[in-house]
Coordinates of C-alpha atoms in Angstrom, one line a residue:
M1329 CA 64.2 -20.7 -23.8
K1330 CA 66.3 -18.9 -21.1
D1331 CA 66.1 -15.6 -23.0
I1332 CA 62.4 -15.8 -23.4
L1333 CA 62.0 -16.3 -19.6
L1334 CA 64.3 -13.4 -18.9
I1335 CA 62.3 -11.1 -21.2
A1336 CA 59.1 -12.2 -19.6
L1337 CA 60.5 -11.6 -16.2
F1338 CA 61.7 -8.1 -17.0
A1339 CA 58.4 -7.2 -18.7
F1340 CA 56.5 -8.6 -15.7
G1341 CA 58.6 -6.7 -13.2
G1342 CA 58.2 -3.4 -15.0
A1343 CA 54.4 -3.9 -15.4
V1344 CA 54.1 -4.8 -11.7
C1345 CA 55.9 -1.7 -10.6
A1346 CA 53.7 0.5 -12.9
G1347 CA 50.5 -1.3 -11.7
A1348 CA 51.4 -0.9 -8.0
F1349 CA 51.9 2.8 -8.5
G1350 CA 48.6 3.1 -10.5
A1351 CA 46.8 1.2 -7.8
L1352 CA 48.0 3.7 -5.2
V1353 CA 46.9 6.6 -7.4
L1354 CA 43.5 5.0 -7.9
R1355 CA 43.1 4.7 -4.1
L1356 CA 43.9 8.3 -3.6
V1357 CA 41.4 9.5 -6.3
R1358 CA 38.6 6.9 -5.5
H1359 CA 36.3 9.8 -4.4
R1360 CA 36.8 11.8 -7.5
S1361 CA 35.0 11.7 -10.8
V1362 CA 34.7 8.5 -12.9
A1363 CA 36.5 10.5 -15.7
V1364 CA 39.6 10.8 -13.5
S1365 CA 39.5 7.1 -12.6
L1366 CA 39.2 6.1 -16.3
T1367 CA 42.2 8.4 -17.2
V1368 CA 44.3 6.9 -14.4
I1369 CA 43.4 3.3 -15.6
A1370 CA 44.4 4.2 -19.2
A1371 CA 47.6 5.8 -17.9
V1372 CA 48.4 2.7 -15.8
T1373 CA 47.9 0.4 -18.7
V1374 CA 50.2 2.4 -21.0
T1375 CA 52.8 3.0 -18.3
A1376 CA 52.8 -0.7 -17.5
M1377 CA 53.4 -1.5 -21.2
L1378 CA 56.0 1.2 -21.4
A1379 CA 57.8 0.1 -18.3
G1380 CA 57.9 -3.5 -19.5
T1381 CA 59.1 -2.6 -23.0
L1382 CA 61.8 -0.3 -21.7
A1383 CA 63.0 -3.0 -19.3
V1384 CA 63.2 -5.5 -22.0
A1385 CA 64.9 -3.0 -24.4
Q1386 CA 67.5 -2.2 -21.9
A1387 CA 68.1 -5.9 -21.2
M1388 CA 68.4 -6.6 -24.9
F1389 CA 70.9 -3.8 -25.3
L1390 CA 69.0 -2.1 -28.2
S1391 CA 70.7 0.8 -29.9
R1392 CA 69.8 4.3 -28.9
H1393 CA 67.8 4.7 -32.2
D1394 CA 65.8 1.6 -31.7
L1395 CA 65.1 2.5 -28.1
G1396 CA 63.9 5.9 -29.2
V1397 CA 61.6 4.4 -31.8
V1398 CA 60.1 2.0 -29.3
T1399 CA 59.6 4.8 -26.8
L1400 CA 58.0 7.1 -29.4
V1401 CA 55.5 4.3 -30.4
V1402 CA 54.5 3.7 -26.9
A1403 CA 54.2 7.4 -26.2
M1404 CA 51.8 7.9 -29.2
A1405 CA 49.7 4.9 -27.9
A1406 CA 49.7 6.6 -24.5
V1407 CA 48.4 9.9 -25.9
V1408 CA 45.6 8.2 -27.9
S1409 CA 44.6 6.0 -24.9
L1410 CA 44.5 8.9 -22.5
A1411 CA 42.4 11.0 -25.0
V1412 CA 39.9 8.2 -25.5
A1413 CA 39.7 7.5 -21.7
L1414 CA 39.2 11.2 -21.0
L1415 CA 36.4 11.5 -23.7
L1416 CA 34.7 8.3 -22.4
G1417 CA 34.9 9.6 -18.8
R1418 CA 33.4 12.9 -19.7
W1419 CA 30.6 11.2 -21.5
V1420 CA 29.8 8.9 -18.6
V1421 CA 30.1 11.9 -16.1
A1422 CA 27.6 13.9 -18.3
R1423 CA 25.1 11.0 -18.4
S1424 CA 25.5 10.5 -14.6
R1425 CA 24.8 14.2 -14.0
E1426 CA 21.7 14.1 -16.1
L1427 CA 20.5 11.0 -14.3
S1428 CA 21.2 12.7 -11.0
L1429 CA 19.2 15.7 -11.9
A1430 CA 16.3 13.6 -13.1
A1431 CA 16.4 11.6 -9.8
R1432 CA 16.4 14.8 -7.8
D1433 CA 13.2 16.0 -9.6
F1434 CA 11.2 12.9 -8.7
G1435 CA 12.7 13.0 -5.2
D1436 CA 11.2 16.5 -4.7
G1437 CA 7.7 15.2 -5.5
G1438 CA 7.8 15.0 -9.3
S1439 CA 8.0 12.0 -11.5
F1440 CA 11.1 10.4 -13.0
A1441 CA 11.8 10.7 -16.7
A1442 CA 14.9 9.0 -18.1
P1443 CA 17.3 11.5 -19.8
P1444 CA 17.2 11.2 -23.6
G1445 CA 20.1 9.7 -25.5
Q1446 CA 22.2 6.5 -25.2
A1447 CA 23.7 5.3 -21.9
T1448 CA 25.8 2.5 -20.6
A1449 CA 24.1 -0.8 -19.6
E1450 CA 24.6 0.1 -16.0
L1451 CA 23.1 3.6 -16.2
A1452 CA 20.2 2.3 -18.4
S1453 CA 19.5 -0.4 -15.7
L1454 CA 19.7 2.3 -13.0
S1455 CA 17.2 4.5 -15.0
R1456 CA 14.8 1.6 -15.2
E1457 CA 15.0 1.0 -11.5
L1458 CA 14.5 4.7 -10.8
A1459 CA 11.5 4.8 -13.1
A1460 CA 10.0 1.8 -11.3
T1461 CA 10.7 3.4 -7.9
S1462 CA 9.1 6.7 -9.2
G1463 CA 5.9 4.8 -10.1
K1464 CA 5.8 3.2 -6.7
L1465 CA 6.3 6.6 -5.0
A1466 CA 3.5 8.0 -7.1
V1467 CA 1.1 5.3 -6.0
S1468 CA 2.2 5.7 -2.4
R1469 CA 1.7 9.4 -2.5
E1470 CA -1.8 9.0 -4.0
R1471 CA -2.6 6.4 -1.4
E1472 CA -1.3 8.7 1.3
R1473 CA -3.5 11.6 0.0
A1474 CA -6.5 9.3 -0.1
L1475 CA -5.9 8.1 3.5
E1476 CA -5.5 11.7 4.6
T1477 CA -8.7 12.7 3.0
S1478 CA -10.4 9.7 4.5
R1479 CA -9.0 10.5 7.9
R1480 CA -10.3 14.0 7.8
E1481 CA -13.7 12.9 6.7
L1482 CA -13.8 10.3 9.4
V1483 CA -12.8 12.8 12.1
A1484 CA -15.5 15.2 10.9
W1485 CA -18.2 12.4 10.7
I1486 CA -17.2 11.0 14.1
S1487 CA -17.3 14.4 15.6
H1488 CA -20.8 14.9 14.2
D1489 CA -22.0 11.5 15.3
L1490 CA -20.7 12.0 18.8
R1491 CA -22.2 15.4 19.2
T1492 CA -25.7 14.2 18.2
P1493 CA -26.1 11.5 20.8
L1494 CA -24.3 13.5 23.5
A1495 CA -26.6 16.4 22.9
G1496 CA -29.6 14.1 23.2
L1497 CA -28.2 12.5 26.4
R1498 CA -27.7 15.9 27.9
A1499 CA -31.1 17.1 27.1
M1500 CA -32.7 13.9 28.5
S1501 CA -30.6 14.0 31.6
E1502 CA -31.6 17.6 32.2
A1503 CA -35.2 16.8 31.7
L1504 CA -35.0 13.9 34.2
E1505 CA -33.1 16.1 36.7
D1506 CA -35.6 18.9 36.5
G1507 CA -38.5 16.5 36.8
M1508 CA -39.9 17.5 33.3
A1509 CA -40.0 14.0 31.9
E1510 CA -43.5 12.7 31.6
D1511 CA -42.3 9.1 31.2
P1512 CA -38.9 8.6 33.0
A1513 CA -38.7 4.9 32.1
R1514 CA -38.9 5.8 28.4
Y1515 CA -36.0 8.3 28.8
H1516 CA -34.0 5.7 30.6
R1517 CA -34.4 3.3 27.7
Q1518 CA -33.4 5.9 25.2
I1519 CA -30.4 6.8 27.3
R1520 CA -29.4 3.2 27.3
T1521 CA -29.9 3.0 23.5
E1522 CA -27.6 6.0 22.9
V1523 CA -25.0 4.7 25.3
D1524 CA -25.0 1.4 23.5
R1525 CA -24.6 3.3 20.2
L1526 CA -21.6 5.2 21.5
N1527 CA -20.1 2.1 22.8
S1528 CA -20.6 0.4 19.4
M1529 CA -18.9 3.4 17.7
V1530 CA -15.9 3.2 20.1
G1531 CA -15.6 -0.5 19.5
D1532 CA -15.6 0.0 15.7
L1533 CA -12.9 2.6 16.0
F1534 CA -10.8 0.3 18.1
E1535 CA -11.3 -2.6 15.7
L1536 CA -10.4 -0.4 12.7
S1537 CA -7.3 0.8 14.5
R1538 CA -6.2 -2.7 15.1
I1539 CA -6.7 -3.6 11.4
H1540 CA -4.7 -0.5 10.2
A1541 CA -1.9 -1.3 12.7
G1542 CA -1.7 -4.9 11.6
A1543 CA -2.5 -6.1 15.1
L1544 CA -5.5 -8.1 14.2
A1545 CA -4.8 -11.5 15.6
L1546 CA -6.7 -14.3 13.7
S1547 CA -7.3 -17.8 15.0
P1548 CA -8.4 -19.6 11.8
S1549 CA -10.1 -23.0 11.9
R1550 CA -11.9 -25.1 9.3
M1551 CA -15.6 -24.6 9.4
S1552 CA -18.7 -24.6 7.1
V1553 CA -19.9 -21.4 5.4
Y1554 CA -23.4 -22.6 6.1
D1555 CA -22.8 -22.4 9.9
L1556 CA -21.2 -18.9 9.6
V1557 CA -24.2 -17.6 7.6
G1558 CA -26.6 -19.2 10.1
D1559 CA -25.0 -17.5 13.0
A1560 CA -25.0 -14.1 11.2
L1561 CA -28.7 -14.4 10.2
S1562 CA -29.6 -15.3 13.8
G1563 CA -28.0 -12.2 15.0
V1564 CA -29.7 -9.8 12.6
H1565 CA -33.1 -11.4 12.4
P1566 CA -34.6 -9.1 15.1
L1567 CA -33.5 -6.0 13.2
A1568 CA -34.9 -7.4 9.9
R1569 CA -38.2 -8.2 11.6
E1570 CA -38.4 -4.7 13.0
R1571 CA -37.7 -3.0 9.7
G1572 CA -40.1 -5.3 7.8
V1573 CA -37.3 -6.8 5.6
R1574 CA -37.3 -10.5 4.6
L1575 CA -34.1 -12.5 4.9
D1576 CA -33.4 -15.2 2.3
G1577 CA -30.5 -17.6 3.1
G1578 CA -31.7 -20.5 1.0
A1579 CA -28.8 -20.4 -1.5
V1580 CA -26.0 -21.2 0.9
D1581 CA -23.9 -24.3 0.1
R1582 CA -22.2 -26.4 2.8
V1583 CA -18.7 -25.5 1.6
P1584 CA -15.7 -25.5 4.0
V1585 CA -13.5 -22.4 4.7
E1586 CA -10.6 -21.8 7.0
V1587 CA -11.3 -18.6 8.8
D1588 CA -11.6 -17.0 12.2
G1589 CA -15.2 -17.7 13.1
K1590 CA -15.7 -14.7 15.3
E1591 CA -14.2 -12.2 12.9
M1592 CA -15.9 -13.7 9.8
T1593 CA -19.3 -13.7 11.5
R1594 CA -18.8 -10.0 12.2
V1595 CA -18.1 -9.5 8.5
L1596 CA -21.3 -11.2 7.5
A1597 CA -23.2 -9.4 10.2
N1598 CA -21.9 -6.0 9.1
L1599 CA -22.9 -6.7 5.5
L1600 CA -26.4 -7.9 6.5
I1601 CA -27.0 -5.0 8.8
N1602 CA -25.9 -2.6 6.1
A1603 CA -28.2 -4.3 3.6
I1604 CA -31.2 -4.3 6.0
R1605 CA -30.8 -0.6 6.8
H1606 CA -30.8 0.4 3.1
T1607 CA -33.6 -2.0 1.9
P1608 CA -37.1 -0.5 2.1
A1609 CA -39.8 -2.2 4.1
D1610 CA -41.2 -5.4 2.5
G1611 CA -37.9 -5.8 0.6
T1612 CA -35.6 -8.8 0.6
V1613 CA -32.0 -9.2 1.6
A1614 CA -30.5 -12.4 0.2
I1615 CA -27.3 -14.1 1.2
A1616 CA -25.7 -16.8 -0.9
A1617 CA -22.5 -18.8 -0.8
S1618 CA -20.9 -21.2 -3.3
V1619 CA -17.6 -22.3 -4.7
R1620 CA -16.4 -20.2 -7.7
A1621 CA -16.6 -21.9 -11.1
D1622 CA -12.9 -22.4 -11.3
G1623 CA -12.9 -24.0 -7.8
G1624 CA -10.2 -21.7 -6.5
A1625 CA -12.3 -19.7 -4.1
V1626 CA -15.5 -19.5 -2.0
V1627 CA -17.8 -16.5 -2.8
V1628 CA -20.3 -15.3 -0.2
S1629 CA -22.7 -12.6 -1.5
V1630 CA -25.2 -10.3 0.2
T1631 CA -27.8 -8.7 -2.1
D1632 CA -30.1 -5.9 -1.0
G1633 CA -32.8 -3.7 -2.4
C1634 CA -31.2 -0.3 -2.0
G1635 CA -31.8 0.7 -5.6
G1636 CA -28.1 0.8 -6.5
I1637 CA -25.1 2.9 -5.7
P1638 CA -24.0 5.7 -8.0
A1639 CA -21.1 4.5 -10.3
E1640 CA -18.8 7.3 -9.0
D1641 CA -19.3 6.1 -5.4
L1642 CA -18.6 2.4 -6.0
P1643 CA -14.8 2.7 -5.6
R1644 CA -15.3 4.4 -2.3
V1645 CA -17.8 2.1 -0.7
F1646 CA -15.1 0.4 1.5
D1647 CA -13.3 3.6 2.4
T1648 CA -13.2 4.5 6.1
G1649 CA -16.0 6.9 6.9
W1650 CA -17.9 6.5 3.6
R1651 CA -21.7 6.6 4.0
G1652 CA -22.8 7.8 0.6
T1653 CA -24.3 11.0 1.9
P1654 CA -22.8 13.7 4.1
A1655 CA -24.9 12.8 7.1
R1656 CA -27.4 10.0 7.6
T1657 CA -27.5 9.8 11.3
P1658 CA -30.9 10.4 12.8
P1659 CA -31.2 12.8 15.6
A1660 CA -31.4 11.4 19.1
G1661 CA -34.6 11.6 21.1
V1662 CA -35.0 14.6 23.3
A1663 CA -37.5 15.8 25.9
S1664 CA -39.7 17.5 23.3
A1665 CA -39.7 14.7 20.9
G1666 CA -41.5 11.4 21.3
V1667 CA -39.2 8.6 22.1
A1668 CA -40.3 5.2 20.7
S1669 CA -40.0 2.3 23.0
V1670 CA -38.0 0.5 20.4
P1671 CA -36.0 3.2 18.5
A1672 CA -35.0 2.5 14.9
P1673 CA -31.3 1.6 14.8
P1674 CA -29.2 4.6 13.7
A1675 CA -26.8 4.6 10.9
G1676 CA -23.3 3.9 11.7
A1677 CA -20.2 6.1 11.5
G1678 CA -19.2 4.7 8.2
L1679 CA -16.8 2.1 9.7
G1680 CA -18.6 -1.2 9.1
L1681 CA -17.6 -1.7 5.5
A1682 CA -14.1 -0.6 6.1
I1683 CA -13.9 -3.2 8.9
V1684 CA -15.3 -5.8 6.5
R1685 CA -12.6 -5.1 4.0
G1686 CA -9.9 -5.1 6.6
I1687 CA -10.9 -8.5 8.1
V1688 CA -11.4 -10.1 4.7
E1689 CA -8.0 -9.0 3.4
A1690 CA -6.5 -10.3 6.6
H1691 CA -7.9 -13.6 5.6
A1692 CA -6.1 -13.2 2.1
G1693 CA -9.5 -12.6 0.6
R1694 CA -11.2 -9.8 -1.3
A1695 CA -14.3 -7.7 -0.8
A1696 CA -16.1 -6.1 -3.7
V1697 CA -19.4 -4.5 -4.5
R1698 CA -21.4 -4.1 -7.8
N1699 CA -24.9 -2.9 -8.8
V1700 CA -27.6 -5.4 -9.7
P1701 CA -31.2 -4.8 -10.8
G1702 CA -33.0 -3.2 -7.9
G1703 CA -30.0 -2.9 -5.5
C1704 CA -26.4 -3.9 -5.1
R1705 CA -24.5 -7.0 -4.2
F1706 CA -21.5 -7.2 -1.8
E1707 CA -19.2 -10.2 -2.4
V1708 CA -16.6 -11.6 -0.1
T1709 CA -14.1 -14.0 -1.8
L1710 CA -12.1 -16.3 0.4
P1711 CA -9.5 -18.9 -0.6
V1712 CA -10.4 -22.5 -0.6
P1713 CA -8.6 -24.3 2.2
A1714 CA -5.9 -26.8 1.2

């Protein structure tokens, strides 16, 4: 028993010395290639075995011949181990370089494609993660391009919409200043209308900037959809009467929702105003609200008589600045043109539906649109309160 303990002690001592030396070497080469690290590990393993074997052999007083045989066996094992470690290391390094080149390609704006061939479990997992990241970056780039396009269109449309009323205001103010206005009161009313329009555009831009910046502060409370729809209908009823459009709110259930009343009323008002503006005289705009069949959400819909939206435009309806046609803003009244005492409300700057989507999504809801016979239907889906 004593001899076995001594042999174990000598073997352990020799292995510890070799392991300590190997750990020092690994620390020195930790920034080198993985092939170097694998070679060092194999060398440490063989050296530890050789040191332990030689220590035991010396303690057991083996003959010179026996000691040479043991040393030769261990040396051959060392050669094979180092060769295998070197080959494995070179293979891992080659796969790592291929993966690095593939990652560099999608980092420069391309897409990631995993290198062909077998790989270790860790490298295969890294490839899957890089592929997933590449997909997310592609979606992000596409969204960024869409936002940039939308921003440019919005700037162009806003610039046009600002120039039009400003030109009208300047012409009317010059006519009033020169005493050329036959009916100054009518010009004053038109100036007030244009100022209100500009103020509305600025308010919409401010609201949209708050939504995009995530600074829209909501104060949700439980209320009835019936009350929300009633408030929105009251606000747009004068516009509907002026345009000769009927409002139908008879299909609104008294279902509860938990929303910010002010913001959600604005959503419904924007949808109703949009529907009234695009429905011909003697048409009908219908608003309905009910719980979805599965009971998981409340759906509020606004149906107009616009005749439908082209299929290619449906995905862009809620984009910032979208108005379906390049310019739908009527010209402002000027001195040479008759100014109605109650001017028709001009088209907006293409912000109303973008604001609708932003507010609805801030309520964890969803806004959608689809064509129906004779027009289109805008739907706002809101979660059922707990």
